[in-house]
Short mmCIF file of C-alpha atoms in Angstrom, two decimals:
data_model
loop_
_atom_site.label_atom_id
_atom_site.label_comp_id
_atom_site.label_asym_id
_atom_site.label_seq_id
_atom_site.Cartn_x
_atom_site.Cartn_y
_atom_site.Cartn_z
CA MET B 1 -161.57 26.37 -66.87
CA PRO B 2 -162.85 28.20 -63.72
CA LEU B 3 -166.63 28.40 -63.36
CA PHE B 4 -166.75 32.21 -63.66
CA GLN B 5 -164.95 31.97 -67.04
CA VAL B 6 -167.43 29.36 -68.26
CA TRP B 7 -170.37 31.64 -67.38
CA ALA B 8 -168.63 34.59 -69.02
CA LEU B 9 -168.17 32.57 -72.21
CA ILE B 10 -171.82 31.47 -72.21
CA ARG B 11 -172.97 35.06 -71.66
CA LYS B 12 -170.79 36.24 -74.56
CA ILE B 13 -172.24 33.62 -76.91
CA LEU B 14 -175.82 34.51 -75.91
CA LEU B 15 -175.19 38.22 -76.43
CA SER B 16 -173.60 37.58 -79.85
CA THR B 17 -176.55 35.43 -80.92
CA ALA B 18 -179.04 38.07 -79.78
CA LEU B 19 -177.14 40.79 -81.63
CA LEU B 20 -177.04 38.71 -84.83
CA PHE B 21 -180.81 38.17 -84.64
CA ILE B 22 -181.43 41.91 -84.18
CA LEU B 23 -179.17 42.79 -87.12
CA LEU B 24 -180.95 40.30 -89.37
CA SER B 25 -184.33 41.63 -88.26
CA LEU B 26 -183.37 45.27 -88.92
CA GLY B 27 -181.84 44.74 -92.37
CA GLY B 28 -183.99 47.49 -93.95
CA CYS B 29 -186.75 45.15 -95.14
CA SER B 30 -190.27 45.60 -93.86
CA ARG B 31 -191.13 42.03 -94.77
CA LEU B 32 -189.71 38.72 -93.74
CA GLN B 33 -186.59 37.62 -95.63
CA THR B 34 -185.92 34.02 -94.55
CA SER B 35 -182.47 33.08 -95.84
CA ILE B 36 -181.54 30.24 -93.51
CA GLU B 37 -182.64 26.99 -95.06
CA ASP B 38 -182.62 25.02 -91.82
CA LEU B 39 -185.11 27.31 -90.09
CA MET B 40 -188.15 25.19 -89.16
CA SER B 41 -190.41 28.28 -89.23
CA PRO B 42 -189.70 31.92 -90.13
CA PRO B 43 -189.43 34.53 -87.39
CA VAL B 44 -192.91 35.94 -86.76
CA LEU B 45 -192.44 39.70 -86.70
CA THR B 46 -195.75 40.97 -88.06
CA GLN B 47 -199.34 39.84 -88.37
CA GLU B 48 -198.89 39.61 -92.14
CA GLN B 49 -196.05 37.15 -91.80
CA ALA B 50 -197.99 35.10 -89.25
CA GLU B 51 -200.92 34.84 -91.66
CA ILE B 52 -198.65 33.63 -94.47
CA ARG B 53 -197.13 31.02 -92.17
CA ASP B 54 -200.56 29.82 -91.01
CA ALA B 55 -201.96 29.69 -94.55
CA LEU B 56 -198.98 27.64 -95.71
CA SER B 57 -199.29 25.29 -92.74
CA ALA B 58 -202.96 24.78 -93.57
CA VAL B 59 -202.36 23.82 -97.20
CA SER B 60 -199.35 21.62 -96.37
CA GLY B 61 -201.22 19.90 -93.56
CA GLU B 62 -198.45 20.26 -91.01
CA ASN B 63 -196.37 22.75 -89.08
CA ASP B 64 -193.05 20.98 -89.66
CA ILE B 65 -191.99 22.97 -92.72
CA LYS B 66 -188.49 23.44 -94.10
CA TYR B 67 -188.14 26.64 -96.06
CA LYS B 68 -185.99 26.73 -99.22
CA TYR B 69 -184.45 29.75 -100.88
CA PRO B 70 -182.60 30.67 -104.10
CA GLN B 71 -178.82 30.41 -103.96
CA ASN B 72 -178.16 33.11 -106.56
CA GLY B 73 -179.79 36.05 -108.26
CA GLN B 74 -181.61 39.12 -106.94
CA TYR B 75 -184.01 37.19 -104.73
CA ARG B 76 -182.39 35.15 -101.93
CA SER B 77 -185.41 34.58 -99.68
CA SER B 78 -187.90 31.76 -99.12
CA PHE B 79 -190.59 34.46 -99.08
CA ILE B 80 -190.68 36.60 -102.24
CA PHE B 81 -193.23 39.38 -102.75
CA TYR B 82 -194.09 40.36 -106.33
CA ASP B 83 -197.12 41.42 -108.34
CA ILE B 84 -196.99 38.38 -110.56
CA ASP B 85 -200.53 38.73 -111.97
CA SER B 86 -200.20 42.49 -112.63
CA ASP B 87 -203.32 43.37 -110.63
CA GLY B 88 -201.64 46.14 -108.67
CA SER B 89 -201.01 44.20 -105.45
CA GLU B 90 -198.19 41.83 -104.52
CA GLU B 91 -198.52 38.11 -104.13
CA ALA B 92 -196.27 36.04 -101.87
CA LEU B 93 -194.19 33.18 -103.32
CA VAL B 94 -192.96 30.62 -100.79
CA PHE B 95 -190.57 27.72 -101.40
CA TYR B 96 -190.73 24.88 -98.90
CA GLN B 97 -190.50 21.17 -98.16
CA SER B 98 -192.69 19.18 -95.79
CA ALA B 99 -192.30 15.65 -94.47
CA SER B 100 -195.74 14.60 -95.69
CA LYS B 101 -194.77 15.48 -99.29
CA GLY B 102 -191.41 13.73 -99.36
CA ASP B 103 -188.25 15.41 -100.65
CA SER B 104 -189.92 17.61 -103.24
CA THR B 105 -189.59 21.37 -103.11
CA TRP B 106 -192.92 23.15 -103.59
CA ILE B 107 -193.78 26.61 -104.89
CA ASN B 108 -196.79 28.09 -103.16
CA ILE B 109 -198.39 31.35 -104.25
CA LEU B 110 -200.48 33.21 -101.70
CA ASP B 111 -202.80 36.15 -102.33
CA ARG B 112 -205.05 38.31 -100.22
CA SER B 113 -208.72 37.45 -99.98
CA GLU B 114 -211.49 40.05 -100.13
CA GLU B 115 -211.29 40.16 -96.34
CA GLY B 116 -207.59 41.01 -96.56
CA LYS B 117 -206.33 37.63 -95.31
CA TRP B 118 -203.47 35.71 -96.91
CA ILE B 119 -204.67 32.50 -98.54
CA SER B 120 -202.95 29.89 -100.69
CA VAL B 121 -204.20 30.11 -104.29
CA CYS B 122 -201.68 27.99 -106.23
CA GLU B 123 -199.13 25.28 -105.59
CA THR B 124 -196.82 23.26 -107.83
CA PRO B 125 -193.78 21.02 -107.23
CA ALA B 126 -190.26 21.43 -108.54
CA PRO B 127 -189.43 19.31 -111.60
CA ASP B 128 -187.19 16.97 -109.58
CA THR B 129 -187.74 15.55 -106.10
CA THR B 130 -184.29 16.64 -104.99
CA ALA B 131 -184.35 20.08 -106.64
CA ASN B 132 -182.69 23.08 -105.07
CA ILE B 133 -183.30 26.63 -106.29
CA ASP B 134 -180.54 28.31 -108.30
CA PHE B 135 -182.29 31.63 -108.97
CA VAL B 136 -185.70 33.30 -109.32
CA SER B 137 -186.50 36.09 -111.75
CA PHE B 138 -189.60 37.90 -113.00
CA GLU B 139 -189.55 38.78 -116.69
CA HIS B 140 -191.72 39.87 -119.62
CA LEU B 141 -191.05 36.89 -121.88
CA LEU B 142 -194.33 36.77 -123.80
CA ASP B 143 -195.43 40.41 -123.85
CA SER B 144 -194.99 43.67 -121.98
CA ASP B 145 -198.21 43.24 -119.96
CA SER B 146 -197.79 39.78 -118.45
CA VAL B 147 -195.11 38.61 -116.01
CA SER B 148 -193.34 35.29 -116.45
CA LEU B 149 -191.77 33.52 -113.47
CA VAL B 150 -188.31 32.17 -114.37
CA ILE B 151 -186.76 29.65 -111.97
CA GLY B 152 -183.45 27.82 -112.22
CA TRP B 153 -183.61 24.39 -110.55
CA GLU B 154 -180.61 22.26 -109.58
CA ASP B 155 -180.83 18.54 -108.83
CA SER B 156 -178.63 16.32 -106.65
CA ARG B 157 -176.27 15.68 -109.59
CA ASN B 158 -175.67 19.46 -109.94
CA SER B 159 -177.55 19.44 -113.23
CA LYS B 160 -179.48 22.66 -113.78
CA THR B 161 -182.79 23.18 -115.58
CA VAL B 162 -184.51 26.49 -116.18
CA LEU B 163 -188.31 26.58 -116.19
CA ALA B 164 -190.32 29.61 -117.24
CA TYR B 165 -193.92 29.77 -116.01
CA SER B 166 -196.90 31.83 -117.02
CA TYR B 167 -199.23 32.65 -114.12
CA THR B 168 -202.77 32.61 -115.47
CA GLY B 169 -206.03 32.06 -113.63
CA GLN B 170 -204.17 31.26 -110.43
CA ARG B 171 -202.25 28.50 -112.19
CA LEU B 172 -198.54 28.21 -112.94
CA LEU B 173 -198.20 26.90 -116.48
CA PRO B 174 -194.74 25.91 -117.83
CA ILE B 175 -193.95 27.71 -121.09
CA PHE B 176 -190.25 26.84 -121.49
CA GLU B 177 -187.76 24.31 -120.17
CA ARG B 178 -184.10 23.64 -120.94
CA GLU B 179 -180.93 22.47 -119.18
CA TYR B 180 -178.08 24.93 -118.70
CA SER B 181 -174.68 25.38 -117.08
CA GLU B 182 -174.92 29.18 -117.04
CA ILE B 183 -177.70 31.53 -118.08
CA ALA B 184 -178.11 35.18 -119.04
CA ILE B 185 -181.44 37.01 -119.13
CA THR B 186 -181.39 39.98 -121.48
CA ASP B 187 -182.89 41.54 -124.60
CA LEU B 188 -180.10 40.25 -126.80
CA ASP B 189 -181.78 40.93 -130.15
CA SER B 190 -182.87 44.48 -129.14
CA ASN B 191 -186.52 43.92 -130.02
CA GLY B 192 -187.95 45.06 -126.68
CA SER B 193 -188.72 41.63 -125.20
CA THR B 194 -186.62 39.53 -122.83
CA ASP B 195 -184.57 36.60 -124.12
CA LEU B 196 -182.85 33.71 -122.38
CA VAL B 197 -179.30 32.82 -123.42
CA LEU B 198 -178.21 29.42 -122.10
CA PHE B 199 -174.68 28.02 -122.02
CA THR B 200 -174.10 24.26 -121.78
CA GLN B 201 -170.64 22.85 -121.08
CA GLN B 202 -169.28 19.90 -123.00
CA ALA B 203 -165.87 18.23 -122.92
CA GLN B 204 -164.35 20.01 -125.93
CA SER B 205 -166.91 22.69 -126.72
CA THR B 206 -169.65 24.86 -125.27
CA LEU B 207 -173.16 25.14 -126.67
CA VAL B 208 -175.03 28.45 -126.65
CA PHE B 209 -178.82 28.54 -127.08
CA LEU B 210 -181.05 31.53 -127.71
CA ALA B 211 -184.68 31.35 -126.56
CA CYS B 212 -187.09 34.16 -127.29
CA ARG B 213 -190.70 35.03 -128.08
CA THR B 214 -192.08 33.66 -131.33
CA ASP B 215 -195.50 33.37 -132.95
CA SER B 216 -195.79 29.98 -131.24
CA GLY B 217 -194.92 31.19 -127.74
CA PHE B 218 -191.48 31.15 -126.15
CA GLU B 219 -188.95 28.70 -127.54
CA THR B 220 -185.36 28.01 -128.59
CA VAL B 221 -184.73 29.65 -131.95
CA ASP B 222 -180.99 29.21 -132.53
CA SER B 223 -177.81 27.62 -131.21
CA TYR B 224 -174.10 28.30 -131.56
CA THR B 225 -171.00 26.27 -130.69
CA LEU B 226 -167.97 27.77 -129.00
CA SER B 227 -165.07 25.56 -130.07
CA ARG B 228 -163.57 25.27 -126.60
CA GLY B 229 -164.39 23.47 -123.41
CA ILE B 230 -164.99 25.96 -120.63
CA VAL B 231 -163.76 25.12 -117.14
CA SER B 232 -165.67 27.93 -115.44
CA PHE B 233 -167.83 30.89 -116.38
CA ASP B 234 -166.11 33.79 -114.62
CA SER B 235 -168.13 36.80 -115.74
CA ILE B 236 -171.08 37.43 -118.04
CA GLN B 237 -171.90 41.10 -118.58
CA GLN B 238 -174.65 42.66 -120.63
CA GLY B 239 -173.64 45.77 -122.51
CA LYS B 240 -173.33 47.72 -125.73
CA THR B 241 -170.77 47.39 -128.49
CA LEU B 242 -169.24 50.31 -130.37
CA SER B 243 -171.95 49.94 -133.04
CA GLY B 244 -174.70 50.10 -130.39
CA SER B 245 -175.70 46.43 -130.52
CA ASN B 246 -176.67 44.55 -127.36
CA ALA B 247 -174.19 41.80 -126.51
CA LEU B 248 -173.06 39.41 -123.80
CA PHE B 249 -169.40 39.72 -122.85
CA LEU B 250 -168.36 36.27 -121.64
CA ASP B 251 -165.12 35.86 -119.69
CA SER B 252 -164.33 32.22 -118.99
CA THR B 253 -161.49 30.01 -117.86
CA VAL B 254 -160.07 27.37 -120.20
CA ASP B 255 -157.22 24.90 -119.77
CA LEU B 256 -154.35 25.02 -122.24
CA TYR B 257 -151.65 22.45 -121.65
CA GLU B 258 -152.95 22.02 -118.09
CA THR B 259 -152.58 25.76 -117.41
CA PRO B 260 -155.62 27.96 -116.73
CA PHE B 261 -156.16 30.95 -119.00
CA GLN B 262 -158.98 33.40 -119.34
CA VAL B 263 -160.56 34.16 -122.69
CA THR B 264 -163.37 36.42 -123.93
CA ASP B 265 -166.25 35.81 -126.31
CA VAL B 266 -168.81 38.43 -127.31
CA ILE B 267 -172.20 36.91 -128.12
CA SER B 268 -174.87 38.91 -129.94
CA ALA B 269 -178.05 38.16 -131.89
CA LYS B 270 -178.39 39.22 -135.51
CA PRO B 271 -181.95 40.17 -136.53
CA ILE B 272 -183.27 38.38 -139.61
CA GLU B 273 -186.17 40.02 -141.43
CA GLY B 274 -189.20 37.74 -141.42
CA SER B 275 -187.45 35.17 -139.25
CA SER B 276 -186.01 34.59 -135.80
CA PRO B 277 -182.64 36.14 -134.85
CA VAL B 278 -179.44 34.12 -135.07
CA LEU B 279 -176.54 33.98 -132.63
CA VAL B 280 -173.17 35.42 -133.65
CA ASN B 281 -169.79 35.63 -131.92
CA LEU B 282 -168.45 39.09 -132.67
CA LEU B 283 -164.88 37.94 -131.98
CA ASP B 284 -164.99 34.69 -133.96
CA ASN B 285 -166.87 34.46 -137.24
CA GLU B 286 -166.28 33.94 -140.93
CA THR B 287 -164.46 37.28 -141.08
CA VAL B 288 -162.14 37.36 -138.07
CA SER B 289 -160.74 35.29 -135.22
CA LEU B 290 -160.10 37.64 -132.30
CA SER B 291 -160.90 35.51 -129.25
CA GLN B 292 -157.42 33.98 -129.33
CA ASN B 293 -156.03 37.51 -128.92
CA THR B 294 -157.82 37.81 -125.57
CA LEU B 295 -156.04 34.82 -123.99
CA ARG B 296 -154.46 35.98 -120.76
CA PRO B 297 -153.19 34.56 -117.45
CA ALA B 298 -156.03 33.76 -115.05
CA GLN B 299 -155.90 36.91 -112.89
CA ASN B 300 -159.60 37.83 -113.01
CA LEU B 301 -159.18 40.48 -115.68
CA PHE B 302 -162.74 40.87 -116.90
CA CYS B 303 -164.48 42.93 -119.53
CA ARG B 304 -165.76 46.19 -118.08
CA ASP B 305 -166.88 49.69 -118.97
CA ILE B 306 -163.42 50.93 -118.08
CA ASP B 307 -163.99 54.57 -119.08
CA GLU B 308 -167.68 54.71 -118.05
CA ASP B 309 -168.92 55.67 -121.51
CA GLY B 310 -171.73 53.10 -121.58
CA MET B 311 -169.85 50.57 -123.71
CA ILE B 312 -168.02 47.43 -122.55
CA GLU B 313 -164.29 47.12 -123.25
CA ILE B 314 -162.40 43.84 -123.70
CA PRO B 315 -158.96 43.23 -122.12
CA THR B 316 -155.93 42.07 -124.06
CA VAL B 317 -152.40 41.68 -122.67
CA SER B 318 -148.87 42.17 -123.96
CA PRO B 319 -145.38 42.18 -122.33
CA LEU B 320 -144.13 45.45 -120.88
CA PRO B 321 -140.75 46.66 -122.15
CA GLY B 322 -138.07 44.33 -120.81
CA TYR B 323 -140.36 41.34 -120.32
CA GLU B 324 -140.35 38.60 -122.92
CA SER B 325 -143.62 36.80 -122.18
CA VAL B 326 -146.81 37.33 -120.22
CA LEU B 327 -146.61 33.64 -119.27
CA ASP B 328 -143.67 34.22 -116.94
CA GLU B 329 -145.04 34.19 -113.38
CA ASN B 330 -142.74 37.10 -112.51
CA SER B 331 -143.82 39.14 -115.51
CA VAL B 332 -145.71 42.42 -115.25
CA PHE B 333 -147.71 43.00 -118.39
CA MET B 334 -149.63 45.73 -120.13
CA ILE B 335 -153.43 45.45 -120.19
CA THR B 336 -155.28 47.21 -122.97
CA TYR B 337 -159.06 47.59 -122.90
CA ASN B 338 -160.60 47.57 -126.38
CA LEU B 339 -163.92 48.14 -128.07
CA VAL B 340 -165.04 46.03 -131.03
CA SER B 341 -165.69 48.07 -134.18
CA SER B 342 -168.42 47.40 -136.72
CA ASN B 343 -165.85 45.73 -138.98
CA PHE B 344 -164.76 43.39 -136.14
CA GLN B 345 -161.51 45.08 -135.15
CA PHE B 346 -160.16 45.99 -131.71
CA VAL B 347 -160.15 49.72 -130.97
CA PRO B 348 -157.87 50.46 -127.97
CA ARG B 349 -159.39 52.79 -125.36
CA LEU B 350 -157.16 52.51 -122.29
CA SER B 351 -153.84 50.85 -121.45
CA GLY B 352 -151.98 50.36 -118.20
CA VAL B 353 -150.94 47.83 -115.58
CA ILE B 354 -153.05 46.13 -112.94
CA ASN B 355 -151.94 44.96 -109.53
CA PRO B 356 -153.81 41.61 -109.35
CA GLN B 357 -153.39 41.30 -105.58
CA HIS B 358 -154.61 44.72 -104.54
CA ARG B 359 -156.92 45.29 -107.54
CA TYR B 360 -155.86 48.74 -108.65
CA MET B 361 -154.90 49.97 -112.10
CA ILE B 362 -152.36 52.57 -113.20
CA ALA B 363 -153.50 53.86 -116.59
CA PHE B 364 -150.56 54.90 -118.75
CA PRO B 365 -150.58 58.35 -120.34
CA GLU B 366 -149.78 58.18 -124.03
CA ARG B 367 -146.18 59.33 -123.47
CA TRP B 368 -145.59 56.27 -121.26
CA LEU B 369 -146.64 53.70 -123.85
CA ASN B 370 -143.68 51.54 -124.97
CA THR B 371 -141.27 53.70 -122.94
CA VAL B 372 -142.12 52.94 -119.29
CA THR B 373 -141.92 49.60 -117.53
CA VAL B 374 -142.40 48.27 -113.98
CA SER B 375 -140.38 46.34 -111.44
CA VAL B 376 -141.78 44.70 -108.31
CA GLN B 377 -139.91 44.32 -105.02
CA PRO B 378 -141.02 40.98 -103.55
CA GLU B 379 -140.00 41.93 -100.00
CA ASN B 380 -142.49 44.79 -99.65
CA GLY B 381 -144.65 44.60 -102.78
CA GLU B 382 -143.53 48.02 -103.96
CA TRP B 383 -144.15 48.75 -107.63
CA THR B 384 -141.65 51.05 -109.32
CA PHE B 385 -142.45 52.68 -112.66
CA PHE B 386 -139.36 53.89 -114.55
CA ALA B 387 -138.12 54.85 -118.00
CA TYR B 388 -136.90 51.74 -119.81
CA THR B 389 -133.38 52.00 -121.22
CA GLY B 390 -133.02 48.41 -122.39
CA ASP B 391 -132.20 46.89 -119.00
CA LEU B 392 -134.75 46.05 -116.30
CA GLN B 393 -132.04 46.54 -113.69
CA ASP B 394 -131.53 50.15 -114.73
CA THR B 395 -134.07 52.08 -112.66
CA SER B 396 -132.08 55.31 -112.79
CA THR B 397 -135.11 57.30 -114.01
CA PRO B 398 -137.88 56.44 -111.54
CA LEU B 399 -141.22 58.09 -112.23
CA LEU B 400 -143.56 56.57 -109.61
CA LYS B 401 -143.54 54.16 -106.68
CA ILE B 402 -146.70 52.56 -105.24
CA ARG B 403 -146.95 50.82 -101.87
CA VAL B 404 -149.95 49.23 -100.18
CA TYR B 405 -150.23 48.92 -96.40
CA SER B 406 -152.78 47.33 -94.17
CA ALA B 407 -154.17 49.87 -91.72
CA LYS B 408 -152.68 47.64 -89.02
CA ASP B 409 -149.19 47.56 -90.58
CA TYR B 410 -146.25 49.44 -89.13
CA HIS B 411 -145.34 52.51 -91.20
CA ASP B 412 -141.71 53.44 -91.28
CA LYS B 413 -141.37 57.17 -90.50
CA PHE B 414 -138.77 57.47 -93.25
CA ASP B 415 -141.31 56.22 -95.79
CA SER B 416 -143.91 58.68 -94.52
CA ASP B 417 -141.61 61.56 -95.42
CA TYR B 418 -141.79 60.54 -99.08
CA PHE B 419 -144.93 58.46 -99.72
CA GLN B 420 -148.30 60.23 -99.72
CA LEU B 421 -151.72 58.62 -99.25
CA ILE B 422 -153.64 58.52 -102.55
CA GLY B 423 -156.43 56.06 -101.77
CA GLN B 424 -158.02 53.82 -99.18
CA LYS B 425 -160.18 50.74 -99.59
CA GLY B 426 -161.31 48.57 -96.72
CA LEU B 427 -158.36 47.89 -94.44
CA PHE B 428 -155.79 48.92 -97.04
CA GLU B 429 -154.13 52.25 -97.68
CA TYR B 430 -152.44 53.12 -100.97
CA TYR B 431 -149.38 55.36 -100.98
CA ALA B 432 -147.46 56.94 -103.85
CA TYR B 433 -144.05 58.56 -104.17
CA ILE B 434 -143.39 60.74 -107.21
CA PRO B 435 -139.65 61.58 -107.45
CA SER B 436 -138.58 64.97 -108.70
CA SER B 437 -137.61 64.58 -112.35
CA GLN B 438 -136.81 66.69 -115.37
CA SER B 439 -137.80 63.85 -117.68
CA GLU B 440 -140.51 64.48 -120.25
CA LEU B 441 -142.10 61.32 -118.84
CA ALA B 442 -142.56 62.87 -115.37
CA ILE B 443 -146.07 63.04 -113.90
CA THR B 444 -147.74 65.16 -111.21
CA LYS B 445 -149.73 64.02 -108.21
CA GLN B 446 -152.85 65.57 -109.72
CA GLU B 447 -152.36 63.59 -112.93
CA LEU B 448 -151.86 60.42 -110.90
CA THR B 449 -154.92 60.78 -108.66
CA GLU B 450 -157.32 62.21 -111.26
CA GLU B 451 -156.35 60.34 -114.44
CA MET B 452 -154.16 57.34 -113.72
CA PHE B 453 -154.94 55.61 -110.40
CA PHE B 454 -158.25 53.85 -109.77
CA PHE B 455 -159.66 50.72 -108.15
CA LEU B 456 -161.03 47.90 -110.29
CA ASP B 457 -163.57 46.43 -107.86
#
């Protein structure tokens, strides 16, 4: 490569690096957010940050510090600012490793002195010498006045342990500890205090534990067994049921005959007068067995508040007219989003089809149910909605065609004369063609754009 090209390449790399640093520095945060684990020291942008760095170096006894940060959750920084002692001013929590202390990760809490300087007031190690940080959360576990620090730790074997700490008298005191595969933090029993719901995978089943405030402190009060081994936890949403109860809507992947399927469980906590609440699965109990009705191909069809009414709906699937099974890879199927009634029955709220590749849904008007089906053209991905006459090849009564283009794709002028833009998301544009029709199943563009077409994500 000629010398002038080498220098041009070097200059380009330097400019890109400088631009990246500026963008990270101007991310809208007034305080340091160190999110690169291999940084040997955080960027010193303010006097406050320099004081925190110096105070941490003093207590660790060295300047060679490796900062650690949570991998998940709301807080993704090595430096977290929060009023953990509820005194009206924020403390700084720092996660780090230092050569003099081995492989352990340490939590250091710094506070301001009377002179306004940052000083280290508390330090404690992770429970395992190889621990990484899964998440950090601040919750009211014991009462509404005190803040509990909840940290998920992960060791070198990928085993996770949650520890909840009470910060009292400048000391971090463990108040709860338990292993978990997945965790949800919510007021599941609707009593005004925060609970921890922990899921633990086993070979043929999954254990669910409920931990909440008791007269003795904060502890595990009940457990429940899901009679299936979960391959992955795909989505856990907190929401309301039709009866107004708090619940966790768990979408997970399971293997059936070496084929991945998604399934839904709805976990709630039933209050018991004079005793601790008990876990219940609203879809599987002594009265009903509805979880099996939620089995569906693994296409990331999750529970959601599909109609934005404040309650979470659960997806179920069934073949569209002309298709025999939802298991056929070429099948297009109907998705129905349901609420769970107080007597444990599905109440349908919305039905339609979802394009799993481009993540949009066409909600069917009532007159389309059981009368309209869909065909897909593999060559261009066009979806055609038409009146079903008993033969999937008979598309003589087309009602709607949907095409998706990348903004960089070539658009045939002939198509542009018929297809109209109805939506845009990222680099993709969504076009629809509504043929003229005298059929009672015909729709208008207004009906399509205002009532039927919407993005899922």
